[in-house]
Structure formats: C-alpha cells, structure tokens
Amino acid sequence: DSGVELKSALTLKNGETATLNEILYGDYRPVDGVTMPFSVENRMNGKTQVLMTMESIEINPAINDGLFAMPAKKEAAKTDRQK
C-alpha cells in the first residue's frame, strides 16, 4: 500500500548450481522527507548472510573535501644506479 520496496530477489547461476539471493528491507522511517529502510537483511538460499540495522541515516551531509584528495606521492627510493 505504501509503495516502498519490501524485498528484492535474484537467482544467480554458476554452472548447474543456482543460488537465490534475497534482500529484505524493513523498519522504514522518514529522513529529511524521504522514507528510508533502517533494516536491510541479505539472505542466500533462505539463510541470513548479513543483517544491517541503521541507527541513523544522513542525506547529503557536509564532508571535508580533503577526504577525497589523492595522497602525496612518496619520493622514489634511491638505488645504487641513481647515485
């Protein structure tokens, strides 16, 4: 009724073997006007592989641009040939 996604499923095949991968979404809450799942469970062949429970979700938080800067290049080690 709400239009939010509750589950997605995908069958992955590797030769003759098929694996059912399901992702279940739950505990939906509004975050800055967007309805977000605070619980995401990943199942493979019906067995839970990962269960994530979010405490908080931020949309477009301010992030320091320095986090995306390339690290400074290290000076190449000198070898006997460079001397």
PDB file as gemmi writes it, atoms N, CA and C in Angstrom:
CRYST1    1.000    1.000    1.000  90.00  90.00  90.00 P 1                      
ATOM      1  N   ASP A   1       0.810  -1.207   0.000  1.00  0.00           N  
ATOM      2  CA  ASP A   1       0.000   0.000   0.000  1.00  0.00           C  
ATOM      3  C   ASP A   1       0.856   1.275   0.000  1.00  0.00           C  
ATOM      4  N   SER A   2       2.001   1.215   0.651  1.00  0.00           N  
ATOM      5  CA  SER A   2       2.830   2.415   0.782  1.00  0.00           C  
ATOM      6  C   SER A   2       3.737   2.641  -0.422  1.00  0.00           C  
ATOM      7  N   GLY A   3       3.993   1.613  -1.210  1.00  0.00           N  
ATOM      8  CA  GLY A   3       4.859   1.746  -2.373  1.00  0.00           C  
ATOM      9  C   GLY A   3       6.327   1.561  -2.075  1.00  0.00           C  
ATOM     10  N   VAL A   4       6.705   1.309  -0.815  1.00  0.00           N  
ATOM     11  CA  VAL A   4       8.112   1.081  -0.506  1.00  0.00           C  
ATOM     12  C   VAL A   4       8.467  -0.366  -0.827  1.00  0.00           C  
ATOM     13  N   GLU A   5       9.719  -0.571  -1.213  1.00  0.00           N  
ATOM     14  CA  GLU A   5      10.185  -1.915  -1.559  1.00  0.00           C  
ATOM     15  C   GLU A   5      10.408  -2.713  -0.279  1.00  0.00           C  
ATOM     16  N   LEU A   6       9.835  -3.905  -0.227  1.00  0.00           N  
ATOM     17  CA  LEU A   6       9.999  -4.760   0.937  1.00  0.00           C  
ATOM     18  C   LEU A   6      11.015  -5.868   0.698  1.00  0.00           C  
ATOM     19  N   LYS A   7      11.138  -6.304  -0.567  1.00  0.00           N  
ATOM     20  CA  LYS A   7      12.020  -7.422  -0.868  1.00  0.00           C  
ATOM     21  C   LYS A   7      12.418  -7.387  -2.333  1.00  0.00           C  
ATOM     22  N   SER A   8      13.663  -7.755  -2.604  1.00  0.00           N  
ATOM     23  CA  SER A   8      14.097  -7.988  -3.976  1.00  0.00           C  
ATOM     24  C   SER A   8      14.769  -9.358  -3.995  1.00  0.00           C  
ATOM     25  N   ALA A   9      14.656 -10.056  -5.126  1.00  0.00           N  
ATOM     26  CA  ALA A   9      15.210 -11.402  -5.224  1.00  0.00           C  
ATOM     27  C   ALA A   9      15.864 -11.585  -6.582  1.00  0.00           C  
ATOM     28  N   LEU A  10      16.935 -12.365  -6.588  1.00  0.00           N  
ATOM     29  CA  LEU A  10      17.693 -12.619  -7.794  1.00  0.00           C  
ATOM     30  C   LEU A  10      18.263 -14.028  -7.700  1.00  0.00           C  
ATOM     31  N   THR A  11      18.108 -14.808  -8.762  1.00  0.00           N  
ATOM     32  CA  THR A  11      18.707 -16.136  -8.802  1.00  0.00           C  
ATOM     33  C   THR A  11      19.997 -16.063  -9.597  1.00  0.00           C  
ATOM     34  N   LEU A  12      21.085 -16.448  -8.953  1.00  0.00           N  
ATOM     35  CA  LEU A  12      22.403 -16.434  -9.578  1.00  0.00           C  
ATOM     36  C   LEU A  12      22.765 -17.863  -9.952  1.00  0.00           C  
ATOM     37  N   LYS A  13      23.221 -18.062 -11.180  1.00  0.00           N  
ATOM     38  CA  LYS A  13      23.581 -19.398 -11.638  1.00  0.00           C  
ATOM     39  C   LYS A  13      25.086 -19.486 -11.853  1.00  0.00           C  
ATOM     40  N   ASN A  14      25.664 -20.580 -11.368  1.00  0.00           N  
ATOM     41  CA  ASN A  14      27.069 -20.890 -11.575  1.00  0.00           C  
ATOM     42  C   ASN A  14      27.115 -22.330 -12.072  1.00  0.00           C  
ATOM     43  N   GLY A  15      27.149 -22.489 -13.382  1.00  0.00           N  
ATOM     44  CA  GLY A  15      27.057 -23.820 -13.958  1.00  0.00           C  
ATOM     45  C   GLY A  15      25.672 -24.392 -13.705  1.00  0.00           C  
ATOM     46  N   GLU A  16      25.621 -25.539 -13.068  1.00  0.00           N  
ATOM     47  CA  GLU A  16      24.342 -26.194 -12.752  1.00  0.00           C  
ATOM     48  C   GLU A  16      23.769 -25.735 -11.414  1.00  0.00           C  
ATOM     49  N   THR A  17      24.552 -24.984 -10.646  1.00  0.00           N  
ATOM     50  CA  THR A  17      24.126 -24.556  -9.313  1.00  0.00           C  
ATOM     51  C   THR A  17      23.436 -23.197  -9.378  1.00  0.00           C  
ATOM     52  N   ALA A  18      22.253 -23.113  -8.759  1.00  0.00           N  
ATOM     53  CA  ALA A  18      21.515 -21.849  -8.689  1.00  0.00           C  
ATOM     54  C   ALA A  18      21.433 -21.412  -7.226  1.00  0.00           C  
ATOM     55  N   THR A  19      21.669 -20.135  -6.976  1.00  0.00           N  
ATOM     56  CA  THR A  19      21.611 -19.572  -5.634  1.00  0.00           C  
ATOM     57  C   THR A  19      20.583 -18.454  -5.619  1.00  0.00           C  
ATOM     58  N   LEU A  20      19.635 -18.536  -4.690  1.00  0.00           N  
ATOM     59  CA  LEU A  20      18.626 -17.487  -4.542  1.00  0.00           C  
ATOM     60  C   LEU A  20      19.155 -16.438  -3.577  1.00  0.00           C  
ATOM     61  N   ASN A  21      19.295 -15.202  -4.058  1.00  0.00           N  
ATOM     62  CA  ASN A  21      19.755 -14.086  -3.238  1.00  0.00           C  
ATOM     63  C   ASN A  21      18.572 -13.159  -3.011  1.00  0.00           C  
ATOM     64  N   GLU A  22      18.201 -12.969  -1.742  1.00  0.00           N  
ATOM     65  CA  GLU A  22      17.073 -12.093  -1.389  1.00  0.00           C  
ATOM     66  C   GLU A  22      17.568 -10.963  -0.501  1.00  0.00           C  
ATOM     67  N   ILE A  23      17.019  -9.784  -0.723  1.00  0.00           N  
ATOM     68  CA  ILE A  23      17.295  -8.643   0.138  1.00  0.00           C  
ATOM     69  C   ILE A  23      15.953  -8.161   0.675  1.00  0.00           C  
ATOM     70  N   LEU A  24      15.839  -8.135   2.010  1.00  0.00           N  
ATOM     71  CA  LEU A  24      14.603  -7.715   2.664  1.00  0.00           C  
ATOM     72  C   LEU A  24      14.827  -6.375   3.346  1.00  0.00           C  
ATOM     73  N   TYR A  25      13.921  -5.445   3.110  1.00  0.00           N  
ATOM     74  CA  TYR A  25      14.008  -4.094   3.659  1.00  0.00           C  
ATOM     75  C   TYR A  25      12.903  -3.915   4.696  1.00  0.00           C  
ATOM     76  N   GLY A  26      13.218  -3.236   5.798  1.00  0.00           N  
ATOM     77  CA  GLY A  26      12.204  -3.027   6.819  1.00  0.00           C  
ATOM     78  C   GLY A  26      12.508  -1.831   7.699  1.00  0.00           C  
ATOM     79  N   ASP A  27      11.675  -1.655   8.715  1.00  0.00           N  
ATOM     80  CA  ASP A  27      11.786  -0.548   9.674  1.00  0.00           C  
ATOM     81  C   ASP A  27      11.944   0.786   8.957  1.00  0.00           C  
ATOM     82  N   TYR A  28      11.025   1.071   8.052  1.00  0.00           N  
ATOM     83  CA  TYR A  28      11.072   2.323   7.287  1.00  0.00           C  
ATOM     84  C   TYR A  28      10.747   3.518   8.178  1.00  0.00           C  
ATOM     85  N   ARG A  29      11.534   4.579   8.010  1.00  0.00           N  
ATOM     86  CA  ARG A  29      11.315   5.828   8.752  1.00  0.00           C  
ATOM     87  C   ARG A  29      11.593   7.010   7.818  1.00  0.00           C  
ATOM     88  N   PRO A  30      10.936   8.132   8.073  1.00  0.00           N  
ATOM     89  CA  PRO A  30      11.209   9.318   7.249  1.00  0.00           C  
ATOM     90  C   PRO A  30      12.541   9.971   7.643  1.00  0.00           C  
ATOM     91  N   VAL A  31      13.336  10.330   6.631  1.00  0.00           N  
ATOM     92  CA  VAL A  31      14.601  11.034   6.837  1.00  0.00           C  
ATOM     93  C   VAL A  31      14.622  12.194   5.854  1.00  0.00           C  
ATOM     94  N   ASP A  32      14.533  13.400   6.351  1.00  0.00           N  
ATOM     95  CA  ASP A  32      14.525  14.596   5.505  1.00  0.00           C  
ATOM     96  C   ASP A  32      13.513  14.476   4.369  1.00  0.00           C  
ATOM     97  N   GLY A  33      12.336  13.957   4.669  1.00  0.00           N  
ATOM     98  CA  GLY A  33      11.270  13.858   3.683  1.00  0.00           C  
ATOM     99  C   GLY A  33      11.345  12.640   2.778  1.00  0.00           C  
ATOM    100  N   VAL A  34      12.340  11.765   2.991  1.00  0.00           N  
ATOM    101  CA  VAL A  34      12.498  10.547   2.189  1.00  0.00           C  
ATOM    102  C   VAL A  34      12.331   9.342   3.115  1.00  0.00           C  
ATOM    103  N   THR A  35      11.512   8.386   2.709  1.00  0.00           N  
ATOM    104  CA  THR A  35      11.306   7.191   3.517  1.00  0.00           C  
ATOM    105  C   THR A  35      12.445   6.217   3.260  1.00  0.00           C  
ATOM    106  N   MET A  36      13.183   5.861   4.326  1.00  0.00           N  
ATOM    107  CA  MET A  36      14.387   5.029   4.212  1.00  0.00           C  
ATOM    108  C   MET A  36      14.259   3.777   5.071  1.00  0.00           C  
ATOM    109  N   PRO A  37      14.794   2.629   4.591  1.00  0.00           N  
ATOM    110  CA  PRO A  37      14.787   1.424   5.428  1.00  0.00           C  
ATOM    111  C   PRO A  37      15.930   1.471   6.444  1.00  0.00           C  
ATOM    112  N   PHE A  38      15.622   1.222   7.699  1.00  0.00           N  
ATOM    113  CA  PHE A  38      16.641   1.190   8.742  1.00  0.00           C  
ATOM    114  C   PHE A  38      17.077  -0.244   9.042  1.00  0.00           C  
ATOM    115  N   SER A  39      16.498  -1.202   8.330  1.00  0.00           N  
ATOM    116  CA  SER A  39      16.874  -2.599   8.467  1.00  0.00           C  
ATOM    117  C   SER A  39      16.995  -3.201   7.068  1.00  0.00           C  
ATOM    118  N   VAL A  40      18.139  -3.840   6.786  1.00  0.00           N  
ATOM    119  CA  VAL A  40      18.365  -4.498   5.499  1.00  0.00           C  
ATOM    120  C   VAL A  40      18.982  -5.864   5.790  1.00  0.00           C  
ATOM    121  N   GLU A  41      18.322  -6.904   5.284  1.00  0.00           N  
ATOM    122  CA  GLU A  41      18.788  -8.272   5.508  1.00  0.00           C  
ATOM    123  C   GLU A  41      19.087  -8.926   4.163  1.00  0.00           C  
ATOM    124  N   ASN A  42      20.240  -9.571   4.060  1.00  0.00           N  
ATOM    125  CA  ASN A  42      20.621 -10.282   2.844  1.00  0.00           C  
ATOM    126  C   ASN A  42      20.590 -11.775   3.146  1.00  0.00           C  
ATOM    127  N   ARG A  43      19.799 -12.530   2.353  1.00  0.00           N  
ATOM    128  CA  ARG A  43      19.696 -13.977   2.525  1.00  0.00           C  
ATOM    129  C   ARG A  43      20.156 -14.681   1.264  1.00  0.00           C  
ATOM    130  N   MET A  44      20.856 -15.792   1.444  1.00  0.00           N  
ATOM    131  CA  MET A  44      21.231 -16.657   0.332  1.00  0.00           C  
ATOM    132  C   MET A  44      20.642 -18.031   0.607  1.00  0.00           C  
ATOM    133  N   ASN A  45      19.791 -18.488  -0.323  1.00  0.00           N  
ATOM    134  CA  ASN A  45      19.076 -19.754  -0.166  1.00  0.00           C  
ATOM    135  C   ASN A  45      18.356 -19.834   1.181  1.00  0.00           C  
ATOM    136  N   GLY A  46      17.780 -18.711   1.589  1.00  0.00           N  
ATOM    137  CA  GLY A  46      16.976 -18.677   2.810  1.00  0.00           C  
ATOM    138  C   GLY A  46      17.752 -18.480   4.092  1.00  0.00           C  
ATOM    139  N   LYS A  47      19.072 -18.468   4.040  1.00  0.00           N  
ATOM    140  CA  LYS A  47      19.892 -18.291   5.244  1.00  0.00           C  
ATOM    141  C   LYS A  47      20.433 -16.868   5.293  1.00  0.00           C  
ATOM    142  N   THR A  48      20.244 -16.222   6.430  1.00  0.00           N  
ATOM    143  CA  THR A  48      20.720 -14.848   6.600  1.00  0.00           C  
ATOM    144  C   THR A  48      22.242 -14.808   6.532  1.00  0.00           C  
ATOM    145  N   GLN A  49      22.762 -13.974   5.639  1.00  0.00           N  
ATOM    146  CA  GLN A  49      24.204 -13.767   5.500  1.00  0.00           C  
ATOM    147  C   GLN A  49      24.634 -12.476   6.180  1.00  0.00           C  
ATOM    148  N   VAL A  50      23.817 -11.428   6.016  1.00  0.00           N  
ATOM    149  CA  VAL A  50      24.124 -10.115   6.590  1.00  0.00           C  
ATOM    150  C   VAL A  50      22.828  -9.488   7.065  1.00  0.00           C  
ATOM    151  N   LEU A  51      22.848  -8.919   8.261  1.00  0.00           N  
ATOM    152  CA  LEU A  51      21.713  -8.159   8.770  1.00  0.00           C  
ATOM    153  C   LEU A  51      22.249  -6.818   9.247  1.00  0.00           C  
ATOM    154  N   MET A  52      21.828  -5.757   8.565  1.00  0.00           N  
ATOM    155  CA  MET A  52      22.269  -4.406   8.931  1.00  0.00           C  
ATOM    156  C   MET A  52      21.117  -3.647   9.563  1.00  0.00           C  
ATOM    157  N   THR A  53      21.400  -3.016  10.685  1.00  0.00           N  
ATOM    158  CA  THR A  53      20.419  -2.175  11.359  1.00  0.00           C  
ATOM    159  C   THR A  53      21.050  -0.804  11.539  1.00  0.00           C  
ATOM    160  N   MET A  54      20.457   0.194  10.897  1.00  0.00           N  
ATOM    161  CA  MET A  54      20.998   1.546  10.968  1.00  0.00           C  
ATOM    162  C   MET A  54      20.460   2.261  12.206  1.00  0.00           C  
ATOM    163  N   GLU A  55      21.342   2.992  12.856  1.00  0.00           N  
ATOM    164  CA  GLU A  55      20.933   3.825  13.979  1.00  0.00           C  
ATOM    165  C   GLU A  55      20.457   5.184  13.477  1.00  0.00           C  
ATOM    166  N   SER A  56      21.133   5.671  12.431  1.00  0.00           N  
ATOM    167  CA  SER A  56      20.749   6.955  11.848  1.00  0.00           C  
ATOM    168  C   SER A  56      21.177   6.972  10.385  1.00  0.00           C  
ATOM    169  N   ILE A  57      20.512   7.797   9.606  1.00  0.00           N  
ATOM    170  CA  ILE A  57      20.841   7.982   8.202  1.00  0.00           C  
ATOM    171  C   ILE A  57      20.875   9.483   7.947  1.00  0.00           C  
ATOM    172  N   GLU A  58      21.942   9.956   7.295  1.00  0.00           N  
ATOM    173  CA  GLU A  58      22.052  11.365   6.935  1.00  0.00           C  
ATOM    174  C   GLU A  58      22.029  11.477   5.421  1.00  0.00           C  
ATOM    175  N   ILE A  59      21.266  12.394   4.905  1.00  0.00           N  
ATOM    176  CA  ILE A  59      21.208  12.632   3.473  1.00  0.00           C  
ATOM    177  C   ILE A  59      22.004  13.892   3.162  1.00  0.00           C  
ATOM    178  N   ASN A  60      22.988  13.760   2.270  1.00  0.00           N  
ATOM    179  CA  ASN A  60      23.858  14.863   1.843  1.00  0.00           C  
ATOM    180  C   ASN A  60      24.522  15.586   3.007  1.00  0.00           C  
ATOM    181  N   PRO A  61      25.222  14.850   3.883  1.00  0.00           N  
ATOM    182  CA  PRO A  61      25.914  15.543   4.972  1.00  0.00           C  
ATOM    183  C   PRO A  61      27.126  16.307   4.425  1.00  0.00           C  
ATOM    184  N   ALA A  62      27.566  17.307   5.158  1.00  0.00           N  
ATOM    185  CA  ALA A  62      28.772  18.044   4.769  1.00  0.00           C  
ATOM    186  C   ALA A  62      29.973  17.129   4.993  1.00  0.00           C  
ATOM    187  N   ILE A  63      30.831  17.024   3.972  1.00  0.00           N  
ATOM    188  CA  ILE A  63      32.005  16.162   4.049  1.00  0.00           C  
ATOM    189  C   ILE A  63      33.225  16.986   3.665  1.00  0.00           C  
ATOM    190  N   ASN A  64      34.289  16.821   4.427  1.00  0.00           N  
ATOM    191  CA  ASN A  64      35.534  17.525   4.172  1.00  0.00           C  
ATOM    192  C   ASN A  64      36.104  17.053   2.838  1.00  0.00           C  
ATOM    193  N   ASP A  65      36.344  17.974   1.903  1.00  0.00           N  
ATOM    194  CA  ASP A  65      36.888  17.631   0.587  1.00  0.00           C  
ATOM    195  C   ASP A  65      38.252  16.943   0.681  1.00  0.00           C  
ATOM    196  N   GLY A  66      38.965  17.164   1.776  1.00  0.00           N  
ATOM    197  CA  GLY A  66      40.273  16.538   1.954  1.00  0.00           C  
ATOM    198  C   GLY A  66      40.198  15.015   1.981  1.00  0.00           C  
ATOM    199  N   LEU A  67      39.048  14.463   2.309  1.00  0.00           N  
ATOM    200  CA  LEU A  67      38.883  13.012   2.318  1.00  0.00           C  
ATOM    201  C   LEU A  67      39.028  12.419   0.921  1.00  0.00           C  
ATOM    202  N   PHE A  68      38.819  13.226  -0.111  1.00  0.00           N  
ATOM    203  CA  PHE A  68      38.851  12.749  -1.479  1.00  0.00           C  
ATOM    204  C   PHE A  68      40.141  13.129  -2.212  1.00  0.00           C  
ATOM    205  N   ALA A  69      41.070  13.756  -1.509  1.00  0.00           N  
ATOM    206  CA  ALA A  69      42.330  14.173  -2.129  1.00  0.00           C  
ATOM    207  C   ALA A  69      43.240  12.960  -2.295  1.00  0.00           C  
ATOM    208  N   MET A  70      43.979  12.966  -3.383  1.00  0.00           N  
ATOM    209  CA  MET A  70      44.952  11.903  -3.612  1.00  0.00           C  
ATOM    210  C   MET A  70      46.090  12.067  -2.607  1.00  0.00           C  
ATOM    211  N   PRO A  71      46.585  10.952  -2.079  1.00  0.00           N  
ATOM    212  CA  PRO A  71      47.694  11.067  -1.130  1.00  0.00           C  
ATOM    213  C   PRO A  71      48.938  11.587  -1.838  1.00  0.00           C  
ATOM    214  N   ALA A  72      49.796  12.237  -1.092  1.00  0.00           N  
ATOM    215  CA  ALA A  72      51.037  12.763  -1.667  1.00  0.00           C  
ATOM    216  C   ALA A  72      51.899  11.604  -2.133  1.00  0.00           C  
ATOM    217  N   LYS A  73      52.587  11.798  -3.272  1.00  0.00           N  
ATOM    218  CA  LYS A  73      53.466  10.751  -3.802  1.00  0.00           C  
ATOM    219  C   LYS A  73      54.702  10.656  -2.927  1.00  0.00           C  
ATOM    220  N   LYS A  74      55.098   9.419  -2.660  1.00  0.00           N  
ATOM    221  CA  LYS A  74      56.316   9.196  -1.893  1.00  0.00           C  
ATOM    222  C   LYS A  74      57.503   9.343  -2.828  1.00  0.00           C  
ATOM    223  N   GLU A  75      58.577   9.916  -2.312  1.00  0.00           N  
ATOM    224  CA  GLU A  75      59.782  10.068  -3.127  1.00  0.00           C  
ATOM    225  C   GLU A  75      60.335   8.686  -3.413  1.00  0.00           C  
ATOM    226  N   ALA A  76      60.656   8.449  -4.657  1.00  0.00           N  
ATOM    227  CA  ALA A  76      61.183   7.138  -5.058  1.00  0.00           C  
ATOM    228  C   ALA A  76      62.464   6.845  -4.304  1.00  0.00           C  
ATOM    229  N   ALA A  77      62.601   5.621  -3.847  1.00  0.00           N  
ATOM    230  CA  ALA A  77      63.820   5.208  -3.136  1.00  0.00           C  
ATOM    231  C   ALA A  77      64.991   5.233  -4.105  1.00  0.00           C  
ATOM    232  N   LYS A  78      66.108   5.767  -3.632  1.00  0.00           N  
ATOM    233  CA  LYS A  78      67.280   5.839  -4.496  1.00  0.00           C  
ATOM    234  C   LYS A  78      67.989   4.488  -4.478  1.00  0.00           C  
ATOM    235  N   THR A  79      68.411   4.083  -5.643  1.00  0.00           N  
ATOM    236  CA  THR A  79      69.173   2.851  -5.770  1.00  0.00           C  
ATOM    237  C   THR A  79      70.615   3.207  -6.085  1.00  0.00           C  
ATOM    238  N   ASP A  80      71.473   2.203  -6.077  1.00  0.00           N  
ATOM    239  CA  ASP A  80      72.885   2.468  -6.383  1.00  0.00           C  
ATOM    240  C   ASP A  80      73.046   3.074  -7.768  1.00  0.00           C  
ATOM    241  N   ARG A  81      72.184   2.704  -8.720  1.00  0.00           N  
ATOM    242  CA  ARG A  81      72.280   3.227 -10.077  1.00  0.00           C  
ATOM    243  C   ARG A  81      71.941   4.699 -10.136  1.00  0.00           C  
ATOM    244  N   GLN A  82      71.133   5.197  -9.209  1.00  0.00           N  
ATOM    245  CA  GLN A  82      70.730   6.591  -9.230  1.00  0.00           C  
ATOM    246  C   GLN A  82      71.794   7.510  -8.625  1.00  0.00           C  
ATOM    247  N   LYS A  83      72.738   6.938  -7.940  1.00  0.00           N  
ATOM    248  CA  LYS A  83      73.758   7.746  -7.254  1.00  0.00           C  
ATOM    249  C   LYS A  83      74.790   8.271  -8.197  1.00  0.00           C  
TER     250      LYS A  83                                                      
END                                                                             
